[in-house]
Amino acid sequence: MSESEVLRVEKEGHIAWLILNRPKKRNAMNLEMLQGFIETFDRLDADPEVRVVVIKGEGLSFCAGMELAALAGLLESSSADYRERLRREIVRFQHGMTIVEQCRKPVIAAIHGACVGGGVDLTCACDIRVASRDAFFSVRETRLALVADLGTLQRLPYIVGDPWARELALTGRDFSAEEALKIGFITHLLENQAALYQKAEELAREIADCSPLAVTGVKDTLRFTRENGVKAGLEYVAQKNAAILICEDGLEAITAHQQKRKPKFKGC
């Protein structure tokens, strides 16, 4: 896969901008893009210089969902053997979204224009979502005789609550950026794209200025607690802090506080 065809990465200091790069298709996902998420996030997760990832879309939309032509190409047969192969393909596509959630670095989605279907799957896997006023969203699969299968049904209830997740997933209706802010799907609503990317960068820089060990620890602990419950989460974070409290970043935080200066964290 040529990265420039469907995804593009631009680095600014400790921030990596991951750009969905199919503007003529409104960044609709195809199989190449899903595989690209796996390969790209493997690299970004392993890159010690990257502390935050921001995802944005080139052109008029963030992501117009899955490309229908890609889905049609999967419907070759109705045999039992083919249905099992199709199940395995869906599981592989799911990994293209799960790897975003499992990335140790925080991931911010900067959303403009259409964010539907697979776009919602992708943004649900991100840690923070911000949007411009022209953005609109839809868990559209029921209107296409499908069940959303790349993570929205599993993640959206934890973001907006079960009642809102049910209404949006069952109706498949569009909802605006204003409504997304009201129900807590996004945390900031910006007037235009320029303001959107400025806010995303501001948030990314705030995170990047913190201790990378602490940031990855917070993300990991939040995910672990969601999956395993409060009691297990408390035990997990106690073990994690015992492992990272005595480190260079910890000493730097204390020294910087004493010297009344901004700390310079190294992630070690």
Short mmCIF file of C-alpha atoms in Angstrom, two decimals:
data_model
loop_
_atom_site.label_atom_id
_atom_site.label_comp_id
_atom_site.label_asym_id
_atom_site.label_seq_id
_atom_site.Cartn_x
_atom_site.Cartn_y
_atom_site.Cartn_z
CA MET A 1 0.00 0.00 0.00
CA SER A 2 1.25 3.48 -0.83
CA GLU A 3 0.52 5.60 2.22
CA SER A 4 -0.11 8.69 0.06
CA GLU A 5 -2.99 6.98 -1.76
CA VAL A 6 -5.41 6.62 1.16
CA LEU A 7 -3.66 7.88 4.32
CA ARG A 8 -1.04 10.55 4.89
CA VAL A 9 0.98 11.29 8.02
CA GLU A 10 2.40 14.72 8.82
CA LYS A 11 4.44 15.24 11.99
CA GLU A 12 4.76 18.48 13.93
CA GLY A 13 6.97 18.00 16.96
CA HIS A 14 5.33 15.34 19.13
CA ILE A 15 2.03 15.48 17.20
CA ALA A 16 1.24 13.20 14.25
CA TRP A 17 -1.58 14.30 11.94
CA LEU A 18 -3.14 11.27 10.27
CA ILE A 19 -5.02 12.50 7.20
CA LEU A 20 -7.73 10.44 5.50
CA ASN A 21 -6.76 11.05 1.89
CA ARG A 22 -9.58 10.04 -0.46
CA PRO A 23 -11.14 13.48 -0.96
CA LYS A 24 -12.87 12.59 -4.25
CA LYS A 25 -14.71 9.82 -2.38
CA ARG A 26 -15.33 12.03 0.68
CA ASN A 27 -12.84 9.76 2.45
CA ALA A 28 -15.12 6.74 2.27
CA MET A 29 -13.32 3.71 3.66
CA ASN A 30 -12.19 0.93 1.38
CA LEU A 31 -10.28 -2.24 2.23
CA GLU A 32 -6.97 -0.50 1.56
CA MET A 33 -7.74 2.19 4.10
CA LEU A 34 -8.71 -0.33 6.79
CA GLN A 35 -5.45 -2.19 6.24
CA GLY A 36 -3.69 1.17 6.25
CA PHE A 37 -4.97 1.93 9.76
CA ILE A 38 -3.36 -1.27 11.01
CA GLU A 39 0.00 -0.56 9.41
CA THR A 40 0.04 3.16 10.24
CA PHE A 41 -0.98 2.82 13.88
CA ASP A 42 1.58 0.08 14.38
CA ARG A 43 4.22 2.60 13.31
CA LEU A 44 2.81 5.55 15.27
CA ASP A 45 2.47 3.47 18.44
CA ALA A 46 6.12 2.42 18.18
CA ASP A 47 7.46 5.90 17.34
CA PRO A 48 8.97 7.40 20.54
CA GLU A 49 8.71 10.94 19.11
CA VAL A 50 4.92 10.71 18.66
CA ARG A 51 2.91 11.51 21.79
CA VAL A 52 -0.50 12.36 20.29
CA VAL A 53 -2.26 11.48 17.04
CA VAL A 54 -4.86 13.75 15.42
CA ILE A 55 -7.07 12.30 12.66
CA LYS A 56 -8.64 14.61 10.09
CA GLY A 57 -10.12 14.25 6.62
CA GLU A 58 -8.93 15.84 3.38
CA GLY A 59 -11.53 17.64 1.29
CA LEU A 60 -15.22 18.18 2.02
CA SER A 61 -15.83 15.48 4.65
CA PHE A 62 -14.19 13.65 7.50
CA CYS A 63 -15.46 10.23 6.38
CA ALA A 64 -18.55 9.28 4.36
CA GLY A 65 -18.60 5.71 5.71
CA MET A 66 -17.70 2.45 4.03
CA GLU A 67 -17.50 2.53 0.26
CA LEU A 68 -20.46 0.51 -1.00
CA ALA A 69 -18.41 -0.90 -3.88
CA ALA A 70 -16.03 -2.42 -1.34
CA LEU A 71 -18.95 -4.04 0.48
CA ALA A 72 -20.48 -5.35 -2.76
CA GLY A 73 -17.18 -7.05 -3.57
CA LEU A 74 -17.56 -9.16 -0.44
CA LEU A 75 -20.92 -10.62 -1.47
CA GLU A 76 -19.73 -13.37 -3.76
CA SER A 77 -21.56 -16.41 -2.48
CA SER A 78 -24.11 -17.69 0.01
CA SER A 79 -22.31 -20.95 0.85
CA ALA A 80 -21.51 -21.85 4.45
CA ASP A 81 -17.80 -21.87 3.67
CA TYR A 82 -17.95 -18.39 2.21
CA ARG A 83 -19.96 -17.08 5.16
CA GLU A 84 -17.18 -18.26 7.48
CA ARG A 85 -14.56 -16.53 5.34
CA LEU A 86 -16.70 -13.39 5.40
CA ARG A 87 -16.88 -13.56 9.21
CA ARG A 88 -13.08 -13.72 9.36
CA GLU A 89 -12.84 -10.73 7.01
CA ILE A 90 -15.16 -8.70 9.25
CA VAL A 91 -13.00 -9.58 12.28
CA ARG A 92 -9.95 -8.37 10.36
CA PHE A 93 -11.70 -5.11 9.47
CA GLN A 94 -12.66 -4.68 13.13
CA HIS A 95 -8.97 -4.76 14.00
CA GLY A 96 -8.51 -1.71 11.77
CA MET A 97 -10.66 0.23 14.26
CA THR A 98 -9.59 -1.52 17.46
CA ILE A 99 -5.93 -0.69 16.83
CA VAL A 100 -6.90 3.00 17.05
CA GLU A 101 -8.40 2.44 20.49
CA GLN A 102 -5.47 0.29 21.61
CA CYS A 103 -2.81 2.75 20.45
CA ARG A 104 -0.87 3.80 23.55
CA LYS A 105 -0.85 7.41 22.33
CA PRO A 106 -4.07 9.45 22.73
CA VAL A 107 -6.00 9.90 19.48
CA ILE A 108 -8.07 13.01 18.71
CA ALA A 109 -10.65 13.08 15.91
CA ALA A 110 -11.08 16.50 14.26
CA ILE A 111 -14.37 16.13 12.38
CA HIS A 112 -15.89 18.26 9.64
CA GLY A 113 -18.60 17.55 7.09
CA ALA A 114 -19.97 14.02 6.89
CA CYS A 115 -19.05 11.48 9.55
CA VAL A 116 -21.30 8.49 8.94
CA GLY A 117 -21.17 4.71 9.25
CA GLY A 118 -17.52 3.71 9.32
CA GLY A 119 -16.63 7.30 10.20
CA VAL A 120 -18.56 6.93 13.45
CA ASP A 121 -16.85 3.56 14.05
CA LEU A 122 -13.49 5.33 13.69
CA THR A 123 -14.33 8.29 15.90
CA CYS A 124 -15.78 6.03 18.60
CA ALA A 125 -12.35 4.38 18.80
CA CYS A 126 -10.68 7.78 19.39
CA ASP A 127 -10.10 9.27 22.83
CA ILE A 128 -11.36 12.79 22.12
CA ARG A 129 -13.71 14.07 19.43
CA VAL A 130 -14.06 17.72 18.34
CA ALA A 131 -16.10 18.98 15.41
CA SER A 132 -16.86 22.03 13.29
CA ARG A 133 -20.40 23.33 13.00
CA ASP A 134 -20.85 21.85 9.51
CA ALA A 135 -20.27 18.31 10.76
CA PHE A 136 -23.08 15.78 10.85
CA PHE A 137 -23.15 12.18 12.00
CA SER A 138 -25.12 9.00 11.40
CA VAL A 139 -24.96 5.39 12.56
CA ARG A 140 -26.50 4.66 9.18
CA GLU A 141 -26.22 0.87 8.90
CA THR A 142 -29.87 0.03 9.69
CA ARG A 143 -30.86 2.09 6.64
CA LEU A 144 -28.62 -0.15 4.54
CA ALA A 145 -30.02 -3.39 6.00
CA LEU A 146 -26.84 -3.91 8.05
CA VAL A 147 -25.78 -4.11 11.67
CA ALA A 148 -22.88 -1.78 12.50
CA ASP A 149 -20.01 -4.21 13.01
CA LEU A 150 -16.78 -2.24 13.35
CA GLY A 151 -17.21 -1.07 16.94
CA THR A 152 -19.90 1.62 17.19
CA LEU A 153 -22.41 -0.62 19.00
CA GLN A 154 -19.73 -1.68 21.48
CA ARG A 155 -18.21 1.78 22.15
CA LEU A 156 -20.93 4.38 21.60
CA PRO A 157 -22.96 3.46 24.75
CA TYR A 158 -19.90 4.21 26.91
CA ILE A 159 -19.55 7.62 25.23
CA VAL A 160 -23.14 8.94 25.11
CA GLY A 161 -25.01 6.49 27.33
CA ASP A 162 -27.20 3.55 26.42
CA PRO A 163 -30.47 5.44 25.61
CA TRP A 164 -28.85 7.79 23.08
CA ALA A 165 -26.80 4.97 21.56
CA ARG A 166 -29.96 2.92 21.05
CA GLU A 167 -31.91 5.76 19.44
CA LEU A 168 -29.11 6.70 17.06
CA ALA A 169 -28.24 3.12 16.09
CA LEU A 170 -31.83 1.94 15.68
CA THR A 171 -33.08 4.91 13.66
CA GLY A 172 -29.95 5.47 11.58
CA ARG A 173 -30.90 9.16 11.49
CA ASP A 174 -28.51 12.06 10.96
CA PHE A 175 -27.59 14.16 13.98
CA SER A 176 -25.90 17.52 13.92
CA ALA A 177 -22.70 18.72 15.53
CA GLU A 178 -24.83 20.71 17.98
CA GLU A 179 -26.66 17.55 19.03
CA ALA A 180 -23.38 15.65 19.19
CA LEU A 181 -22.12 18.25 21.68
CA LYS A 182 -25.35 18.09 23.69
CA ILE A 183 -25.18 14.30 24.14
CA GLY A 184 -21.44 14.27 24.82
CA PHE A 185 -20.21 12.62 21.63
CA ILE A 186 -17.93 15.59 20.99
CA THR A 187 -16.33 17.84 23.62
CA HIS A 188 -15.92 21.04 21.58
CA LEU A 189 -17.91 22.62 18.75
CA LEU A 190 -15.99 25.04 16.52
CA GLU A 191 -17.30 27.55 13.99
CA ASN A 192 -15.20 26.45 11.01
CA GLN A 193 -12.44 24.13 9.87
CA ALA A 194 -9.62 26.51 10.71
CA ALA A 195 -10.87 26.85 14.28
CA LEU A 196 -11.41 23.08 14.42
CA TYR A 197 -7.81 22.25 13.59
CA GLN A 198 -6.53 24.98 15.86
CA LYS A 199 -8.50 23.48 18.78
CA ALA A 200 -7.36 19.95 17.94
CA GLU A 201 -3.75 21.12 17.89
CA GLU A 202 -4.23 23.01 21.16
CA LEU A 203 -5.56 19.88 22.87
CA ALA A 204 -2.79 17.76 21.34
CA ARG A 205 -0.10 20.15 22.57
CA GLU A 206 -1.58 20.18 26.08
CA ILE A 207 -1.41 16.39 26.14
CA ALA A 208 2.06 16.26 24.55
CA ASP A 209 3.39 18.60 27.25
CA CYS A 210 2.43 16.08 29.95
CA SER A 211 4.49 13.07 30.94
CA PRO A 212 4.14 10.44 28.18
CA LEU A 213 4.29 7.70 30.82
CA ALA A 214 1.41 9.24 32.74
CA VAL A 215 -0.64 9.91 29.60
CA THR A 216 -0.32 6.36 28.29
CA GLY A 217 -1.02 5.11 31.81
CA VAL A 218 -4.26 7.10 31.99
CA LYS A 219 -5.44 5.83 28.60
CA ASP A 220 -4.55 2.24 29.45
CA THR A 221 -6.22 2.43 32.88
CA LEU A 222 -9.44 3.94 31.51
CA ARG A 223 -9.73 1.17 28.92
CA PHE A 224 -8.86 -1.58 31.41
CA THR A 225 -11.43 -0.28 33.93
CA ARG A 226 -14.17 -0.08 31.29
CA GLU A 227 -13.53 -3.68 30.32
CA ASN A 228 -12.97 -5.12 33.81
CA GLY A 229 -14.81 -2.94 36.34
CA VAL A 230 -13.91 -0.52 39.13
CA LYS A 231 -12.36 -2.97 41.61
CA ALA A 232 -10.03 -4.50 39.04
CA GLY A 233 -9.28 -1.03 37.69
CA LEU A 234 -8.20 0.23 41.10
CA GLU A 235 -5.87 -2.71 41.58
CA TYR A 236 -4.51 -2.20 38.07
CA VAL A 237 -3.73 1.50 38.53
CA ALA A 238 -2.07 0.84 41.89
CA GLN A 239 0.29 -1.59 40.20
CA LYS A 240 0.85 0.79 37.28
CA ASN A 241 1.69 3.78 39.48
CA ALA A 242 4.01 1.69 41.62
CA ALA A 243 5.89 0.90 38.42
CA ILE A 244 6.12 4.44 37.02
CA LEU A 245 6.22 6.78 40.05
CA ILE A 246 9.97 6.44 40.54
CA CYS A 247 11.20 7.58 37.13
CA GLU A 248 12.95 10.51 35.47
CA ASP A 249 9.67 12.19 34.55
CA GLY A 250 8.50 11.99 38.16
CA LEU A 251 11.70 13.59 39.44
CA GLU A 252 11.49 16.23 36.71
CA ALA A 253 7.92 17.11 37.74
CA ILE A 254 9.02 17.67 41.37
CA THR A 255 12.14 19.62 40.37
CA ALA A 256 10.24 21.83 37.92
CA HIS A 257 7.63 22.59 40.57
CA GLN A 258 10.31 23.57 43.06
CA GLN A 259 12.06 25.74 40.46
CA LYS A 260 8.73 27.24 39.30
CA ARG A 261 9.28 26.30 35.67
CA LYS A 262 7.54 24.19 33.05
CA PRO A 263 8.66 20.54 33.22
CA LYS A 264 10.38 18.90 30.26
CA PHE A 265 9.26 15.30 30.14
CA LYS A 266 11.17 12.60 28.26
CA GLY A 267 8.87 9.62 28.72
CA CYS A 268 11.29 7.67 30.87
#
